[in-house]
mmCIF file of C-alpha atoms in Angstrom:
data_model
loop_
_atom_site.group_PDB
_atom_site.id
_atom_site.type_symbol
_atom_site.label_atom_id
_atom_site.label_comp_id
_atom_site.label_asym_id
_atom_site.label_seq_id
_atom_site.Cartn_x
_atom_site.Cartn_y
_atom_site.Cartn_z
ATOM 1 C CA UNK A 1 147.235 -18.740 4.287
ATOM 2 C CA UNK A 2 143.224 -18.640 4.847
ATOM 3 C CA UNK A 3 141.574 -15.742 4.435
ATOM 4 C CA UNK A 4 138.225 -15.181 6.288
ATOM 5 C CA UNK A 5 135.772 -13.126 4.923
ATOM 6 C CA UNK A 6 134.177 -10.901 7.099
ATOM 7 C CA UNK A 7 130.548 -10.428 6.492
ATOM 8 C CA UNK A 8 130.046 -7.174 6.182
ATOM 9 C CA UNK A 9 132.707 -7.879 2.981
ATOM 10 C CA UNK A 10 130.021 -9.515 0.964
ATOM 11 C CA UNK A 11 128.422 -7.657 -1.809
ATOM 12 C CA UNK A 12 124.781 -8.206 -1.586
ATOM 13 C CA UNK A 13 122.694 -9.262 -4.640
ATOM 14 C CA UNK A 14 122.030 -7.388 -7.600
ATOM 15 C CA UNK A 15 118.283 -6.881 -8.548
ATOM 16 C CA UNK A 16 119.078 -8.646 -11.706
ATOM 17 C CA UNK A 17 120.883 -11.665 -9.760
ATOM 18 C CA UNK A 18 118.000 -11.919 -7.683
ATOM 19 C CA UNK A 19 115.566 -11.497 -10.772
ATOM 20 C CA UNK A 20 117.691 -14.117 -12.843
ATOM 21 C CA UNK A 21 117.303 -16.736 -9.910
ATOM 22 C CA UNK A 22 113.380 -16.333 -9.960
ATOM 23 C CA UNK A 23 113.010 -16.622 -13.516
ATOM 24 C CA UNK A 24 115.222 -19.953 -13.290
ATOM 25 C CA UNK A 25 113.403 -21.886 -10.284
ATOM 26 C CA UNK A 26 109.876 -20.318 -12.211
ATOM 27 C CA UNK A 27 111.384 -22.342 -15.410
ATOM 28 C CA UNK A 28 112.119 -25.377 -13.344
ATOM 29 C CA UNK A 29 108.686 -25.455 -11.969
ATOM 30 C CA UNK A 30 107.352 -25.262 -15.257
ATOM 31 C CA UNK A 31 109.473 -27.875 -16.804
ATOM 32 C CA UNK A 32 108.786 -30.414 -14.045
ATOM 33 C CA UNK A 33 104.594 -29.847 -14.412
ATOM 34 C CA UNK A 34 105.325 -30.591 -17.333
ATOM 35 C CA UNK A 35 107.315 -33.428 -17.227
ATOM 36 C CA UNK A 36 103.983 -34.749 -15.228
ATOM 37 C CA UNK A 37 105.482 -34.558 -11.568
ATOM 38 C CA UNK A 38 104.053 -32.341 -9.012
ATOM 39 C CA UNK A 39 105.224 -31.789 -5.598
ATOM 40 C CA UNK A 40 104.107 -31.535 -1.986
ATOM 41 C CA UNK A 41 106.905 -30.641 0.465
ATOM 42 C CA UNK A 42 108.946 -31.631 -2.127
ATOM 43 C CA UNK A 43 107.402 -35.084 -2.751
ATOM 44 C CA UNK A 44 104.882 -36.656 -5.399
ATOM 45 C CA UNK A 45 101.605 -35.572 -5.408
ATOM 46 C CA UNK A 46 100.486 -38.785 -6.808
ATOM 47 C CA UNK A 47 100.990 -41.331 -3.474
ATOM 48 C CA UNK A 48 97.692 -40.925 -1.597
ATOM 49 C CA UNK A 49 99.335 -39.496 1.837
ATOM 50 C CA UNK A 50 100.800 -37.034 -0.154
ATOM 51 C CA UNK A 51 97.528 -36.094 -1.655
ATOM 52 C CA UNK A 52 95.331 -36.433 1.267
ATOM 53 C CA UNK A 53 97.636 -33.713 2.855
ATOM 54 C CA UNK A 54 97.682 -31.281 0.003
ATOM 55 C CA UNK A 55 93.811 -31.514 -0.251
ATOM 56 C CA UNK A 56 93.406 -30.569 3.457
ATOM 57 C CA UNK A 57 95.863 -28.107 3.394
ATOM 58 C CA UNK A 58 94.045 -26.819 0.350
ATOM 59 C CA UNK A 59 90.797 -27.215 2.194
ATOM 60 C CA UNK A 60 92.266 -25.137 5.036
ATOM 61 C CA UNK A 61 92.802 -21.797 3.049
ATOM 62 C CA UNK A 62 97.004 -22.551 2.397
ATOM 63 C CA UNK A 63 97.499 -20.570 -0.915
ATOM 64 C CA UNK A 64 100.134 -23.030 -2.286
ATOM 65 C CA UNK A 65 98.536 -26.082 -1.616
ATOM 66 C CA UNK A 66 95.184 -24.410 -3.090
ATOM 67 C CA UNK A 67 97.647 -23.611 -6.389
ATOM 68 C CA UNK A 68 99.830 -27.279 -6.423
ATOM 69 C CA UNK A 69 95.869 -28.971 -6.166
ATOM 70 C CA UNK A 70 94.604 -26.645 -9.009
ATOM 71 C CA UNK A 71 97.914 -28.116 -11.044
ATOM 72 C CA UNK A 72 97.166 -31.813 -9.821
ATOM 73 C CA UNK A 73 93.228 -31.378 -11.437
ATOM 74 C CA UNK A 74 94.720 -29.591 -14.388
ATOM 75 C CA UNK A 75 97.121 -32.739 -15.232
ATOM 76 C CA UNK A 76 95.654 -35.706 -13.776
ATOM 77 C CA UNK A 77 98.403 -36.059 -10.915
ATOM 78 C CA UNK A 78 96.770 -38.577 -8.215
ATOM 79 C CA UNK A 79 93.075 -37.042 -8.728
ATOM 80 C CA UNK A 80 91.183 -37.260 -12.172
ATOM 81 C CA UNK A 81 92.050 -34.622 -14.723
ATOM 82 C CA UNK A 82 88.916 -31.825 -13.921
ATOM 83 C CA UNK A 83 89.782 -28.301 -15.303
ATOM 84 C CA UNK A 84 86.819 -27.154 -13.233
ATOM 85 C CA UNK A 85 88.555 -28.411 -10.106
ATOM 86 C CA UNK A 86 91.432 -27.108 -11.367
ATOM 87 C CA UNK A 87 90.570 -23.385 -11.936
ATOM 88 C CA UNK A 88 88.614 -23.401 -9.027
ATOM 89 C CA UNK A 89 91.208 -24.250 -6.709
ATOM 90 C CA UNK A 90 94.103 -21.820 -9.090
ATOM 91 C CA UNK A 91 91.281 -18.963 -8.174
ATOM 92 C CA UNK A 92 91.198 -20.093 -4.177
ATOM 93 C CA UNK A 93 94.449 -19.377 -4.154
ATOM 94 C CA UNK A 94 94.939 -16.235 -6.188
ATOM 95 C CA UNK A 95 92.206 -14.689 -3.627
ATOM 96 C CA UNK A 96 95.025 -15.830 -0.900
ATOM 97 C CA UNK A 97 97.257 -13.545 -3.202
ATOM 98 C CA UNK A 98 99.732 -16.057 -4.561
ATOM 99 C CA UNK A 99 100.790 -13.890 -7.695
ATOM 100 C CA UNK A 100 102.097 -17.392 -9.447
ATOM 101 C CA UNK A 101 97.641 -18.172 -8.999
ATOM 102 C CA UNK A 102 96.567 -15.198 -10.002
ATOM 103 C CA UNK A 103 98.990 -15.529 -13.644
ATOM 104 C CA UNK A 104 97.636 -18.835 -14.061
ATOM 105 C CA UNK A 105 93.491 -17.952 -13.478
ATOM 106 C CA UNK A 106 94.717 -15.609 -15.918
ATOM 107 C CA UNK A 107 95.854 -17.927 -18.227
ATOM 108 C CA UNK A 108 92.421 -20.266 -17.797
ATOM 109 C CA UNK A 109 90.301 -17.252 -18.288
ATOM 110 C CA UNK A 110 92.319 -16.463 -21.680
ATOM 111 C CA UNK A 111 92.446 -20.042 -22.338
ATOM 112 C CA UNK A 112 89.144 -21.054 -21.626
ATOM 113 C CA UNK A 113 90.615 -23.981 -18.984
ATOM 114 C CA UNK A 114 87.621 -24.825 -16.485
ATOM 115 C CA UNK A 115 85.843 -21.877 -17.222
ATOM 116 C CA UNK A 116 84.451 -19.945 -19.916
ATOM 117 C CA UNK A 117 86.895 -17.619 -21.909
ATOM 118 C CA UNK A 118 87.146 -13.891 -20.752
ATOM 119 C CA UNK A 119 90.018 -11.730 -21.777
ATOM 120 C CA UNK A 120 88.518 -9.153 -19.672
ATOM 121 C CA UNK A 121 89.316 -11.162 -17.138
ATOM 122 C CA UNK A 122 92.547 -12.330 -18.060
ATOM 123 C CA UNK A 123 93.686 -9.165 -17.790
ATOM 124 C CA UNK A 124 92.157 -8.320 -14.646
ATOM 125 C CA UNK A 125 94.161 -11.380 -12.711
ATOM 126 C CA UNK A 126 97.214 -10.418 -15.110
ATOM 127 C CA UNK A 127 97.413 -6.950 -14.080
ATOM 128 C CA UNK A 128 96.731 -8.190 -10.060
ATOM 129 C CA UNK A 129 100.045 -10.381 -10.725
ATOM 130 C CA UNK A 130 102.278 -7.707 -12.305
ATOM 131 C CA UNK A 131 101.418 -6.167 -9.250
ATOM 132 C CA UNK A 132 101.425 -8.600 -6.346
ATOM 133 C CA UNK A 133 104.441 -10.798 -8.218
ATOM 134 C CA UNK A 134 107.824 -11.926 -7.959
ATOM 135 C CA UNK A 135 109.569 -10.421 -10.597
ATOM 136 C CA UNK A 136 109.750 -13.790 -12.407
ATOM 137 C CA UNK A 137 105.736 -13.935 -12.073
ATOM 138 C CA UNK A 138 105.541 -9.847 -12.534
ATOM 139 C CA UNK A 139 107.429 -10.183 -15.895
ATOM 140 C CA UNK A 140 105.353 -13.141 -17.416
ATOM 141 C CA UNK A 141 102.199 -11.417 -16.400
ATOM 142 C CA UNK A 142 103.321 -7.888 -18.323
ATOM 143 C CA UNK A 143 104.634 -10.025 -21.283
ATOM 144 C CA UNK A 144 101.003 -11.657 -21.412
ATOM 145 C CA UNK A 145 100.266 -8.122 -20.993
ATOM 146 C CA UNK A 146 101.204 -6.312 -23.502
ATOM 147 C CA UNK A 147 100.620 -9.460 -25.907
ATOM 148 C CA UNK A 148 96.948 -8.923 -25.294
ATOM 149 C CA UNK A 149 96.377 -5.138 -25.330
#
């Protein structure tokens, strides 16, 4: 005998469910930027179609293509490694508000990647992330944080 489930039967998520999902696709991101492979729509950044398409999507004010080009400077992938390029285009899009931007201008500024070290403002675009994030991004941001207070 089949049993349907009726919709309204379904618990929703939990917070923490929801949380725990974030954390793992921000981890999987991570690992594969890593790894050396960045994506646009899901393919390589590297083949020159691919590129030419992030870059004017960038150009065009998209927030993630403005942060996948900052990571394509900042390793090499398909343009020549630049930090410069790299934070500048990380920055473009944290003005666009893309909380997983504004953790990583963060990151440059505490870092000194592309531009001159500033844990001033570090914590400035750490503090705008905790606030504008996901809670994967919002929890990496306080844990950076309270690390540097």
């Amino acid at each position: 005998m089949k049993m349907k489930m009726n919709m309204s039967m379904q618990k929703p998520l939990s917070s923490a469910t929801l949380s725990f999902a974030v954390i793992l696709l921000v981890t999987l991101f991570a690992q594969r930027a890593q790894a050396g492979t960045t994506f646009d729509e899901g393919l390589p950044v590297a083949r020159p179609q691919n590129l030419a398409r992030l870059v004017s999507s960038a150009e065009h004010g998209f927030g993630p293509a403005q942060y996948r080009l900052g990571w394509a400077y900042a390793r090499g992938f398909g343009v020549p490694r630049k930090p410069v390029n790299a934070f500048y285009w990380w920055k473009e899009a944290a003005k666009n508000l893309d909380a997983a931007a504004q953790l990583q201008v963060g990151i440059a500024y505490a870092k000194g990647f592309g531009v001159e070290t500033s844990m001033t403002r570090a914590i400035h675009w750490w503090k705008l992330a905790a606030r504008d994030g996901h809670p994967g991004v919002a929890l990496e941001a306080q844990r950076l944080l309270d690390s540097a207070v």
